[in-house]
Amino acid sequence: MTQPLAAARQAVPFLDALPEAVLRSAQTVSLEPGALICLEGDLCQGLPIVVEGEARVYRTSDSGRALTLYRIAPGESCILTASCLLSGRPFPAFAEAETPVEAVVLPAAAFGRAFAEAAPLREHVFGLLARRLGAVIELVDAVAFQRVDVRLARHLAEHADGEGRLARTHEALAEALGTSREVVSRTLKEFERRGLVALARGEVRIREAAALRTYGA
Amino acid sequence: MTQPLAAARQAVPFLDALPEAVLRSAQTVSLEPGALICLEGDLCQGLPIVVEGEARVYRTSDSGRALTLYRIAPGESCILTASCLLSGRPFPAFAEAETPVEAVVLPAAAFGRAFAEAAPLREHVFGLLARRLGAVIELVDAVAFQRVDVRLARHLAEHADGEGRLARTHEALAEALGTSREVVSRTLKEFERRGLVALARGEVRIREAAALRTYGA
DNA sequence: GGCGGAGTGTGACCGAGGTCACAGACATGC
DNA sequence: GCATGTCTGTGACCTCGGTCACACTCCGCC
């Protein structure tokens, strides 16, 4: 337990500022891609802080569609969980690992104590909460006012790696945007016809990043 | 200045816990309905805390539609402003008074100091931030997955006063939901045909609150 | 090699809801 | 009264995007 914790302290600086007793109660966990971290309606048992890998938080509709609210990067925690812990509400979404994830979990009681005592933890939580609110507001705007082709174009431009590649299936892109697979396939094909992207099985390659970023504007 | 401040302290208990110097720098302001509190892109100058009246925070599309993100009730502050102050970002929406509003404004510098020193202020800000995030997540879900008739029905049920009245024009309802006036008029008329509401100029009266709340479910 | 599952491409269809264009109804002030 | 502005009702129309139904392709595996 102390071995992975040491690694975690590298990735998550504010852990060092926590009281020793809190740190001792922390657990580390490893998750496979697709593993669920929190379920809608859960009463959270502890605060997970991602050390490595990436997770996403999403909502689902009863017709089976899904929509990603935001992603959790290394060094970030599941801020919705923190807010649930402090307010006693059930978790209002789903959180799942997208890649293999290593995380540190502070048990609820320890988190409560640490939150009262350690200013760096409060700053982390507060800052993250503020950023998430901003991100979700942008998402509301996109869902309410923007067409899916525009949203898809931006999504591609934002999530491509250094070489302009994006290893996602159309299905996965549809879940990120809250639409259906067919709509994504249609739209991507149209992008390809216009020379903006190149398509391969399980992969999108960006040809005109700038055009995608400003698509529809 | 001290007179209205005294009243404010009644309505906003955590003010009492602030350092004396911070309180002295606070201003009180009165706003007419429709007055804009913050504009999109603003660099906020201070944190407004609503003492009386109600304000709404909304986004607009370039085609002129609007969508309410949430409302600010007495005792609450414009949490987006707090987050902008602490992060230095521009305000990402519009905030305007819906009724006449009395507010206390903590200048940015005083807010920064008070936030570091006064635990009750931190708790207020943190709790409000967490609730707003939850509310906006519900909004994303509604906009992405629910039909406007369902959203309108719930909106009516939630916002009616004790006698089941709601003094709003169809235009105002459209702005709350992010749709157009015609769609609201059509849908309300359909509700009236089904006996769920009674319509009058500038007013909706609820006849079947329960049916509206569970509409479409 | 053949099978099966995952991923993709596409046409057909349709419903929700956004937009336009009016026509009335109501309210207010002159 | 009349005039003017605000609010509401409604039909016509069209577009976006969700759904259904398939066919086809790629890949790994037995």
Short mmCIF file of C-alpha atoms (C1' of nucleotides) in Angstrom, two decimals:
data_model
loop_
_atom_site.label_atom_id
_atom_site.label_comp_id
_atom_site.label_asym_id
_atom_site.label_seq_id
_atom_site.Cartn_x
_atom_site.Cartn_y
_atom_site.Cartn_z
CA MET A 1 0.00 0.00 0.00
CA THR A 2 2.75 2.46 0.79
CA GLN A 3 4.53 1.75 -2.49
CA PRO A 4 1.77 2.90 -4.86
CA LEU A 5 0.96 5.71 -2.45
CA ALA A 6 4.46 7.05 -2.89
CA ALA A 7 3.92 7.13 -6.65
CA ALA A 8 0.61 8.85 -6.12
CA ARG A 9 2.28 11.61 -4.12
CA GLN A 10 4.40 12.40 -7.14
CA ALA A 11 1.36 12.82 -9.35
CA VAL A 12 -0.90 14.53 -6.85
CA PRO A 13 1.11 17.13 -4.94
CA PHE A 14 -1.59 18.17 -2.50
CA LEU A 15 -1.61 14.71 -0.95
CA ASP A 16 1.56 15.68 0.91
CA ALA A 17 -0.28 18.37 2.76
CA LEU A 18 -2.85 15.96 4.24
CA PRO A 19 -2.66 14.86 7.86
CA GLU A 20 -0.70 11.67 8.32
CA ALA A 21 -3.71 9.77 9.72
CA VAL A 22 -5.76 10.58 6.62
CA LEU A 23 -3.05 9.35 4.32
CA ARG A 24 -2.77 6.11 6.24
CA SER A 25 -6.44 5.38 5.65
CA ALA A 26 -6.16 5.93 1.90
CA GLN A 27 -6.50 2.92 -0.40
CA THR A 28 -5.14 2.51 -3.88
CA VAL A 29 -7.13 0.80 -6.60
CA SER A 30 -6.52 -0.32 -10.18
CA LEU A 31 -9.35 -0.34 -12.69
CA GLU A 32 -9.71 -1.90 -16.12
CA PRO A 33 -11.13 0.15 -18.99
CA GLY A 34 -14.89 0.04 -18.77
CA ALA A 35 -14.92 -0.49 -15.00
CA LEU A 36 -17.57 1.60 -13.29
CA ILE A 37 -16.34 3.91 -10.54
CA CYS A 38 -19.66 5.37 -9.42
CA LEU A 39 -23.23 4.52 -10.40
CA GLU A 40 -26.21 6.83 -10.61
CA GLY A 41 -27.91 6.80 -7.23
CA ASP A 42 -24.83 5.62 -5.34
CA LEU A 43 -24.11 6.95 -1.91
CA CYS A 44 -20.40 7.47 -2.30
CA GLN A 45 -18.06 5.72 0.11
CA GLY A 46 -14.92 7.70 -0.57
CA LEU A 47 -13.24 10.23 -2.81
CA PRO A 48 -11.28 8.73 -5.72
CA ILE A 49 -8.31 10.74 -6.98
CA VAL A 50 -6.99 9.62 -10.35
CA VAL A 51 -3.23 9.07 -10.38
CA GLU A 52 -2.92 7.61 -13.84
CA GLY A 53 -5.28 6.97 -16.75
CA GLU A 54 -8.50 8.71 -17.66
CA ALA A 55 -12.12 8.38 -16.61
CA ARG A 56 -15.33 9.89 -17.92
CA VAL A 57 -18.51 10.99 -16.20
CA TYR A 58 -21.69 10.64 -18.23
CA ARG A 59 -25.48 10.61 -18.13
CA THR A 60 -27.75 8.19 -19.93
CA SER A 61 -31.24 8.55 -21.34
CA ASP A 62 -33.85 5.86 -21.00
CA SER A 63 -33.73 5.28 -24.75
CA GLY A 64 -30.16 4.12 -24.21
CA ARG A 65 -28.20 7.10 -25.42
CA ALA A 66 -25.31 8.48 -23.38
CA LEU A 67 -23.68 11.90 -23.07
CA THR A 68 -20.27 12.62 -21.55
CA LEU A 69 -20.33 15.45 -19.02
CA TYR A 70 -16.56 15.72 -18.59
CA ARG A 71 -13.39 13.68 -18.26
CA ILE A 72 -11.19 13.17 -15.22
CA ALA A 73 -7.46 13.49 -15.93
CA PRO A 74 -4.56 12.35 -13.72
CA GLY A 75 -4.24 14.52 -10.61
CA GLU A 76 -7.97 15.28 -10.64
CA SER A 77 -10.61 13.77 -8.44
CA CYS A 78 -14.21 12.88 -9.04
CA ILE A 79 -15.53 16.18 -7.86
CA LEU A 80 -19.14 15.08 -8.01
CA THR A 81 -18.25 12.47 -5.44
CA ALA A 82 -16.77 15.13 -3.19
CA SER A 83 -19.91 17.17 -3.51
CA CYS A 84 -22.02 14.09 -2.74
CA LEU A 85 -19.94 13.23 0.28
CA LEU A 86 -20.22 16.69 1.76
CA SER A 87 -23.92 17.08 0.99
CA GLY A 88 -25.06 13.48 1.49
CA ARG A 89 -26.80 13.36 -1.90
CA PRO A 90 -26.74 10.36 -4.22
CA PHE A 91 -24.40 10.43 -7.20
CA PRO A 92 -26.29 11.92 -10.18
CA ALA A 93 -24.43 10.23 -13.06
CA PHE A 94 -22.11 7.38 -14.03
CA ALA A 95 -18.33 7.43 -13.85
CA GLU A 96 -16.23 4.85 -15.64
CA ALA A 97 -12.59 4.22 -16.48
CA GLU A 98 -11.78 4.85 -20.15
CA THR A 99 -8.19 3.62 -19.98
CA PRO A 100 -6.61 1.52 -17.22
CA VAL A 101 -6.84 3.74 -14.15
CA GLU A 102 -4.79 3.93 -10.97
CA ALA A 103 -6.47 5.86 -8.21
CA VAL A 104 -6.16 6.74 -4.53
CA VAL A 105 -9.37 6.62 -2.55
CA LEU A 106 -9.85 8.69 0.59
CA PRO A 107 -12.59 7.11 2.72
CA ALA A 108 -15.53 9.41 3.36
CA ALA A 109 -14.73 10.08 7.00
CA ALA A 110 -11.09 10.81 6.31
CA PHE A 111 -12.05 13.12 3.46
CA GLY A 112 -14.40 15.04 5.71
CA ARG A 113 -11.69 15.59 8.29
CA ALA A 114 -9.04 16.43 5.76
CA PHE A 115 -11.36 18.88 4.03
CA ALA A 116 -11.85 20.78 7.28
CA GLU A 117 -8.16 20.82 8.15
CA ALA A 118 -6.09 20.97 5.00
CA ALA A 119 -6.19 24.14 2.95
CA PRO A 120 -4.47 22.62 -0.11
CA LEU A 121 -7.16 19.96 -0.37
CA ARG A 122 -9.87 22.59 -0.14
CA GLU A 123 -8.20 24.61 -2.86
CA HIS A 124 -7.95 21.58 -5.06
CA VAL A 125 -11.58 20.68 -4.57
CA PHE A 126 -12.77 24.22 -4.97
CA GLY A 127 -10.75 24.91 -8.09
CA LEU A 128 -11.85 21.71 -9.72
CA LEU A 129 -15.48 22.30 -8.85
CA ALA A 130 -15.31 25.75 -10.41
CA ARG A 131 -13.72 24.39 -13.57
CA ARG A 132 -16.29 21.62 -13.89
CA LEU A 133 -19.13 24.06 -13.53
CA GLY A 134 -17.64 26.10 -16.34
CA ALA A 135 -17.20 23.03 -18.50
CA VAL A 136 -20.74 21.79 -17.93
CA ILE A 137 -22.12 25.23 -18.74
CA GLU A 138 -20.30 25.14 -22.05
CA LEU A 139 -21.79 21.71 -22.60
CA VAL A 140 -25.32 22.93 -21.96
CA ASP A 141 -24.75 25.65 -24.49
CA ALA A 142 -23.43 23.20 -27.07
CA VAL A 143 -26.28 20.74 -26.61
CA ALA A 144 -28.94 23.44 -26.66
CA PHE A 145 -27.67 25.63 -29.47
CA GLN A 146 -25.20 23.81 -31.69
CA ARG A 147 -25.69 21.26 -34.42
CA VAL A 148 -24.07 17.89 -34.05
CA ASP A 149 -21.80 18.33 -37.07
CA VAL A 150 -20.28 21.42 -35.44
CA ARG A 151 -19.97 19.67 -32.10
CA LEU A 152 -18.37 16.62 -33.69
CA ALA A 153 -15.87 18.75 -35.63
CA ARG A 154 -14.75 20.53 -32.46
CA HIS A 155 -14.64 17.30 -30.53
CA LEU A 156 -12.31 15.76 -33.11
CA ALA A 157 -10.05 18.80 -33.16
CA GLU A 158 -9.85 18.88 -29.37
CA HIS A 159 -9.29 15.21 -28.69
CA ALA A 160 -6.83 14.24 -31.41
CA ASP A 161 -3.34 13.30 -30.29
CA GLY A 162 -0.12 15.01 -31.42
CA GLU A 163 -0.22 13.36 -34.85
CA GLY A 164 -3.87 14.26 -35.43
CA ARG A 165 -5.10 10.73 -34.77
CA LEU A 166 -8.06 9.72 -32.70
CA ALA A 167 -8.53 6.03 -31.93
CA ARG A 168 -12.28 5.91 -31.33
CA THR A 169 -15.13 4.00 -32.84
CA HIS A 170 -18.11 5.91 -34.17
CA GLU A 171 -20.09 4.39 -31.35
CA ALA A 172 -17.71 5.90 -28.78
CA LEU A 173 -17.92 9.31 -30.43
CA ALA A 174 -21.70 9.09 -30.38
CA GLU A 175 -21.62 8.41 -26.64
CA ALA A 176 -19.39 11.38 -26.06
CA LEU A 177 -21.74 13.71 -27.90
CA GLY A 178 -25.06 12.21 -26.83
CA THR A 179 -26.17 11.23 -30.32
CA SER A 180 -26.44 7.94 -32.24
CA ARG A 181 -23.86 5.92 -34.11
CA GLU A 182 -25.52 6.40 -37.49
CA VAL A 183 -25.47 10.17 -37.19
CA VAL A 184 -21.76 10.10 -36.37
CA SER A 185 -21.02 7.79 -39.32
CA ARG A 186 -22.96 10.01 -41.71
CA THR A 187 -21.29 13.18 -40.48
CA LEU A 188 -17.78 11.74 -40.52
CA LYS A 189 -18.30 10.52 -44.08
CA GLU A 190 -19.29 14.01 -45.05
CA PHE A 191 -16.13 15.38 -43.38
CA GLU A 192 -14.11 12.85 -45.35
CA ARG A 193 -15.73 13.90 -48.61
CA ARG A 194 -14.68 17.45 -47.84
CA GLY A 195 -11.12 16.35 -47.14
CA LEU A 196 -11.23 17.32 -43.46
CA VAL A 197 -10.48 13.83 -42.11
CA ALA A 198 -9.43 10.36 -43.23
CA LEU A 199 -11.35 7.39 -41.88
CA ALA A 200 -10.18 3.92 -40.95
CA ARG A 201 -11.67 1.20 -38.79
CA GLY A 202 -11.55 2.41 -35.20
CA GLU A 203 -9.67 5.56 -36.09
CA VAL A 204 -10.13 9.08 -37.39
CA ARG A 205 -7.17 10.98 -38.78
CA ILE A 206 -7.39 14.76 -38.90
CA ARG A 207 -6.34 16.38 -42.17
CA GLU A 208 -7.54 19.94 -41.62
CA ALA A 209 -7.44 20.68 -37.92
CA ALA A 210 -8.00 24.42 -38.34
CA ALA A 211 -11.04 23.90 -40.55
CA LEU A 212 -12.53 21.51 -38.01
CA ARG A 213 -11.99 23.91 -35.15
CA THR A 214 -13.80 26.72 -36.94
CA TYR A 215 -16.37 24.49 -38.66
CA GLY A 216 -19.76 26.10 -39.00
CA ALA A 217 -18.56 29.45 -37.65
CA MET B 1 -24.67 52.24 3.89
CA THR B 2 -24.76 50.67 7.31
CA GLN B 3 -28.55 50.67 7.39
CA PRO B 4 -29.13 48.32 4.45
CA LEU B 5 -26.12 46.30 5.53
CA ALA B 6 -27.81 45.59 8.82
CA ALA B 7 -30.82 44.25 6.96
CA ALA B 8 -28.54 42.17 4.80
CA ARG B 9 -27.01 40.56 7.84
CA GLN B 10 -30.43 39.30 8.79
CA ALA B 11 -30.91 37.63 5.43
CA VAL B 12 -27.39 36.37 4.94
CA PRO B 13 -26.14 34.93 8.22
CA PHE B 14 -22.60 34.18 7.15
CA LEU B 15 -21.91 37.88 6.66
CA ASP B 16 -21.53 38.19 10.41
CA ALA B 17 -18.56 35.87 10.36
CA LEU B 18 -16.59 38.07 7.98
CA PRO B 19 -13.72 40.25 9.20
CA GLU B 20 -14.81 43.77 10.08
CA ALA B 21 -12.59 45.35 7.43
CA VAL B 22 -14.19 43.23 4.70
CA LEU B 23 -17.67 44.22 5.79
CA ARG B 24 -16.75 47.87 5.77
CA SER B 25 -15.72 47.65 2.12
CA ALA B 26 -19.01 46.04 1.09
CA GLN B 27 -21.44 48.07 -1.01
CA THR B 28 -25.17 47.65 -1.29
CA VAL B 29 -26.95 48.01 -4.61
CA SER B 30 -30.56 48.08 -5.80
CA LEU B 31 -31.46 46.77 -9.24
CA GLU B 32 -34.58 47.11 -11.37
CA PRO B 33 -36.06 44.04 -13.06
CA GLY B 34 -34.16 43.47 -16.29
CA ALA B 35 -30.98 45.13 -15.04
CA LEU B 36 -27.89 43.20 -16.03
CA ILE B 37 -25.61 42.13 -13.19
CA CYS B 38 -22.85 40.48 -15.19
CA LEU B 39 -22.25 40.26 -18.93
CA GLU B 40 -20.64 37.48 -20.89
CA GLY B 41 -16.92 38.20 -21.09
CA ASP B 42 -16.90 40.49 -18.04
CA LEU B 43 -14.00 40.46 -15.68
CA CYS B 44 -15.92 40.57 -12.42
CA GLN B 45 -15.20 43.38 -10.00
CA GLY B 46 -16.85 41.93 -6.92
CA LEU B 47 -19.08 39.21 -5.56
CA PRO B 48 -22.79 40.09 -5.43
CA ILE B 49 -24.84 38.41 -2.73
CA VAL B 50 -28.59 38.67 -3.22
CA VAL B 51 -30.42 39.90 -0.13
CA GLU B 52 -33.84 40.27 -1.66
CA GLY B 53 -35.43 39.49 -5.01
CA GLU B 54 -34.44 36.99 -7.63
CA ALA B 55 -31.94 36.91 -10.48
CA ARG B 56 -31.34 34.49 -13.29
CA VAL B 57 -28.20 33.36 -15.06
CA TYR B 58 -28.58 32.44 -18.72
CA ARG B 59 -26.79 31.77 -21.98
CA THR B 60 -27.80 33.03 -25.39
CA SER B 61 -27.39 31.57 -28.87
CA ASP B 62 -26.43 33.69 -31.84
CA SER B 63 -29.88 33.11 -33.33
CA GLY B 64 -31.23 35.05 -30.37
CA ARG B 65 -32.63 32.26 -28.22
CA ALA B 66 -31.87 32.14 -24.50
CA LEU B 67 -31.68 29.38 -21.91
CA THR B 68 -31.74 29.85 -18.14
CA LEU B 69 -28.96 27.98 -16.34
CA TYR B 70 -30.26 28.60 -12.83
CA ARG B 71 -31.80 31.22 -10.56
CA ILE B 72 -30.24 33.06 -7.65
CA ALA B 73 -32.47 33.27 -4.58
CA PRO B 74 -32.10 35.56 -1.55
CA GLY B 75 -29.12 34.56 0.59
CA GLU B 76 -27.32 33.12 -2.42
CA SER B 77 -24.50 34.68 -4.35
CA CYS B 78 -23.56 34.62 -7.98
CA ILE B 79 -21.29 31.64 -7.66
CA LEU B 80 -20.00 31.94 -11.20
CA THR B 81 -18.67 35.33 -10.23
CA ALA B 82 -16.86 33.83 -7.25
CA SER B 83 -15.33 31.23 -9.49
CA CYS B 84 -14.29 33.90 -11.99
CA LEU B 85 -12.78 36.05 -9.27
CA LEU B 86 -10.70 33.22 -7.90
CA SER B 87 -9.62 31.90 -11.29
CA GLY B 88 -9.33 35.18 -13.20
CA ARG B 89 -11.54 33.93 -16.04
CA PRO B 90 -14.17 36.03 -17.81
CA PHE B 91 -17.80 35.50 -16.90
CA PRO B 92 -19.25 32.83 -19.23
CA ALA B 93 -22.93 33.86 -19.25
CA PHE B 94 -25.36 36.68 -18.49
CA ALA B 95 -26.90 37.45 -15.11
CA GLU B 96 -29.92 39.71 -14.77
CA ALA B 97 -32.42 40.74 -12.13
CA GLU B 98 -35.86 39.18 -12.62
CA THR B 99 -37.57 41.07 -9.82
CA PRO B 100 -36.29 44.18 -8.02
CA VAL B 101 -33.08 43.01 -6.37
CA GLU B 102 -31.22 44.23 -3.29
CA ALA B 103 -27.68 42.93 -3.10
CA VAL B 104 -24.47 43.31 -1.14
CA VAL B 105 -21.30 43.41 -3.19
CA LEU B 106 -17.95 42.35 -1.76
CA PRO B 107 -15.16 43.94 -3.81
CA ALA B 108 -12.82 41.42 -5.42
CA ALA B 109 -9.88 42.07 -3.09
CA ALA B 110 -12.01 41.88 0.04
CA PHE B 111 -13.62 38.68 -1.20
CA GLY B 112 -10.22 37.11 -1.78
CA ARG B 113 -9.11 37.94 1.75
CA ALA B 114 -12.34 36.86 3.32
CA PHE B 115 -12.33 33.61 1.39
CA ALA B 116 -8.92 32.74 2.81
CA GLU B 117 -9.83 33.70 6.36
CA ALA B 118 -13.49 32.99 7.00
CA ALA B 119 -14.60 29.37 7.09
CA PRO B 120 -18.36 30.16 6.93
CA LEU B 121 -17.87 32.07 3.67
CA ARG B 122 -15.93 29.16 2.24
CA GLU B 123 -18.65 26.76 3.23
CA HIS B 124 -21.29 28.95 1.67
CA VAL B 125 -19.37 29.24 -1.56
CA PHE B 126 -18.48 25.58 -1.66
CA GLY B 127 -21.98 24.35 -0.93
CA LEU B 128 -23.53 26.64 -3.48
CA LEU B 129 -21.00 25.64 -6.11
CA ALA B 130 -21.77 21.98 -5.52
CA ARG B 131 -25.52 22.58 -5.79
CA ARG B 132 -25.14 24.59 -8.97
CA LEU B 133 -23.07 21.86 -10.56
CA GLY B 134 -25.79 19.38 -9.72
CA ALA B 135 -28.47 21.67 -11.12
CA VAL B 136 -26.62 22.32 -14.34
CA ILE B 137 -26.02 18.60 -14.81
CA GLU B 138 -29.75 18.02 -14.53
CA LEU B 139 -30.23 20.76 -17.07
CA VAL B 140 -27.84 19.12 -19.53
CA ASP B 141 -29.78 15.93 -19.16
CA ALA B 142 -33.09 17.68 -19.76
CA VAL B 143 -31.88 19.56 -22.81
CA ALA B 144 -30.20 16.50 -24.31
CA PHE B 145 -32.81 13.86 -23.61
CA GLN B 146 -36.21 15.34 -22.85
CA ARG B 147 -38.87 16.80 -25.10
CA VAL B 148 -39.91 20.36 -24.61
CA ASP B 149 -43.49 19.46 -23.64
CA VAL B 150 -42.15 17.40 -20.73
CA ARG B 151 -39.72 20.11 -19.72
CA LEU B 152 -42.41 22.76 -19.91
CA ALA B 153 -44.82 20.69 -17.83
CA ARG B 154 -42.24 20.24 -15.07
CA HIS B 155 -41.22 23.86 -15.24
CA LEU B 156 -44.81 24.96 -14.68
CA ALA B 157 -45.29 22.57 -11.78
CA GLU B 158 -42.07 23.71 -10.13
CA HIS B 159 -42.44 27.44 -10.54
CA ALA B 160 -46.09 27.99 -9.75
CA ASP B 161 -46.89 29.90 -6.58
CA GLY B 162 -49.01 28.61 -3.71
CA GLU B 163 -52.27 29.07 -5.63
CA GLY B 164 -50.94 27.33 -8.72
CA ARG B 165 -50.48 30.57 -10.62
CA LEU B 166 -47.52 31.55 -12.73
CA ALA B 167 -47.35 35.13 -13.98
CA ARG B 168 -45.17 34.72 -17.04
CA THR B 169 -45.56 35.45 -20.71
CA HIS B 170 -45.01 32.66 -23.20
CA GLU B 171 -41.94 34.53 -24.32
CA ALA B 172 -40.48 34.39 -20.80
CA LEU B 173 -41.17 30.67 -20.55
CA ALA B 174 -39.45 30.14 -23.89
CA GLU B 175 -36.36 31.93 -22.58
CA ALA B 176 -36.30 29.79 -19.48
CA LEU B 177 -36.39 26.59 -21.53
CA GLY B 178 -34.24 27.66 -24.45
CA THR B 179 -36.97 27.29 -27.07
CA SER B 180 -39.13 29.68 -29.08
CA ARG B 181 -42.31 31.49 -28.16
CA GLU B 182 -44.44 29.69 -30.76
CA VAL B 183 -43.47 26.29 -29.42
CA VAL B 184 -44.46 27.34 -25.91
CA SER B 185 -47.80 28.74 -27.12
CA ARG B 186 -48.61 25.55 -29.03
CA THR B 187 -47.67 23.31 -26.14
CA LEU B 188 -49.55 25.33 -23.54
CA LYS B 189 -52.66 25.28 -25.73
CA GLU B 190 -52.39 21.50 -25.88
CA PHE B 191 -52.10 21.40 -22.07
CA GLU B 192 -55.21 23.56 -21.87
CA ARG B 193 -57.13 21.24 -24.20
CA ARG B 194 -56.25 18.39 -21.86
CA GLY B 195 -57.45 20.36 -18.85
CA LEU B 196 -54.02 20.57 -17.24
CA VAL B 197 -53.84 24.37 -17.17
CA ALA B 198 -55.96 27.45 -17.76
CA LEU B 199 -54.47 30.26 -19.84
CA ALA B 200 -54.86 34.00 -19.55
CA ARG B 201 -52.83 36.88 -20.87
CA GLY B 202 -49.50 36.89 -19.02
CA GLU B 203 -50.54 34.05 -16.74
CA VAL B 204 -50.80 30.29 -16.52
CA ARG B 205 -52.99 28.67 -13.89
CA ILE B 206 -52.27 25.09 -12.94
CA ARG B 207 -55.29 22.78 -12.78
CA GLU B 208 -53.61 19.39 -12.51
CA ALA B 209 -50.28 19.87 -10.77
CA ALA B 210 -49.68 16.15 -10.26
CA ALA B 211 -50.33 15.36 -13.91
CA LEU B 212 -47.91 18.07 -14.98
CA ARG B 213 -45.19 16.84 -12.66
CA THR B 214 -45.38 13.31 -14.04
CA TYR B 215 -46.13 14.36 -17.62
CA GLY B 216 -44.60 12.03 -20.19
CA ALA B 217 -43.29 9.61 -17.58
"C1'" DG C 1 -10.39 -21.63 -44.80
"C1'" DG C 2 -14.72 -20.50 -42.68
"C1'" DC C 3 -17.35 -18.29 -38.86
"C1'" DG C 4 -18.77 -14.81 -35.97
"C1'" DG C 5 -18.54 -10.52 -33.97
"C1'" DA C 6 -17.40 -5.78 -34.16
"C1'" DG C 7 -17.34 -1.77 -36.87
"C1'" DT C 8 -18.99 0.93 -40.79
"C1'" DG C 9 -21.90 2.81 -44.82
"C1'" DT C 10 -26.34 4.08 -46.43
"C1'" DG C 11 -31.06 4.57 -47.88
"C1'" DA C 12 -35.80 5.32 -46.22
"C1'" DC C 13 -38.60 7.23 -43.14
"C1'" DC C 14 -40.57 10.23 -39.69
"C1'" DG C 15 -41.31 13.17 -35.81
"C1'" DA C 16 -39.95 17.14 -32.94
"C1'" DG C 17 -39.50 21.46 -33.04
"C1'" DG C 18 -37.67 25.89 -35.24
"C1'" DT C 19 -39.15 29.62 -38.42
"C1'" DC C 20 -42.25 32.60 -41.03
"C1'" DA C 21 -46.29 34.93 -41.63
"C1'" DC C 22 -50.21 36.40 -40.15
"C1'" DA C 23 -54.58 37.45 -37.48
"C1'" DG C 24 -56.80 38.43 -33.36
"C1'" DA C 25 -57.19 39.77 -28.57
"C1'" DC C 26 -56.11 42.64 -24.96
"C1'" DA C 27 -54.19 46.75 -22.58
"C1'" DT C 28 -52.94 51.51 -22.31
"C1'" DG C 29 -52.61 56.14 -23.26
"C1'" DC C 30 -54.28 59.94 -25.90
"C1'" DG D 1 -63.49 56.64 -29.15
"C1'" DC D 2 -58.93 55.37 -31.61
"C1'" DA D 3 -54.17 54.14 -32.00
"C1'" DT D 4 -50.28 51.55 -30.66
"C1'" DG D 5 -47.77 48.07 -28.61
"C1'" DT D 6 -47.73 43.66 -26.34
"C1'" DC D 7 -49.28 39.10 -26.10
"C1'" DT D 8 -51.34 34.99 -27.95
"C1'" DG D 9 -53.09 31.45 -31.48
"C1'" DT D 10 -52.30 28.97 -35.53
"C1'" DG D 11 -51.33 27.11 -40.12
"C1'" DA D 12 -47.59 26.05 -43.43
"C1'" DC D 13 -43.28 24.62 -44.05
"C1'" DC D 14 -38.68 22.65 -43.57
"C1'" DT D 15 -34.53 20.85 -41.41
"C1'" DC D 16 -32.11 18.23 -38.24
"C1'" DG D 17 -31.33 14.26 -36.46
"C1'" DG D 18 -33.22 9.81 -34.43
"C1'" DT D 19 -34.60 5.13 -35.87
"C1'" DC D 20 -34.93 0.98 -38.65
"C1'" DA D 21 -33.18 -2.16 -41.73
"C1'" DC D 22 -29.72 -3.96 -44.12
"C1'" DA D 23 -25.36 -4.97 -46.54
"C1'" DC D 24 -20.70 -5.06 -46.35
"C1'" DT D 25 -15.91 -5.14 -44.47
"C1'" DC D 26 -12.48 -6.12 -41.43
"C1'" DC D 27 -10.34 -8.98 -38.01
"C1'" DG D 28 -9.41 -12.67 -34.89
"C1'" DC D 29 -10.13 -17.37 -33.82
"C1'" DC D 30 -11.23 -22.19 -34.16
#
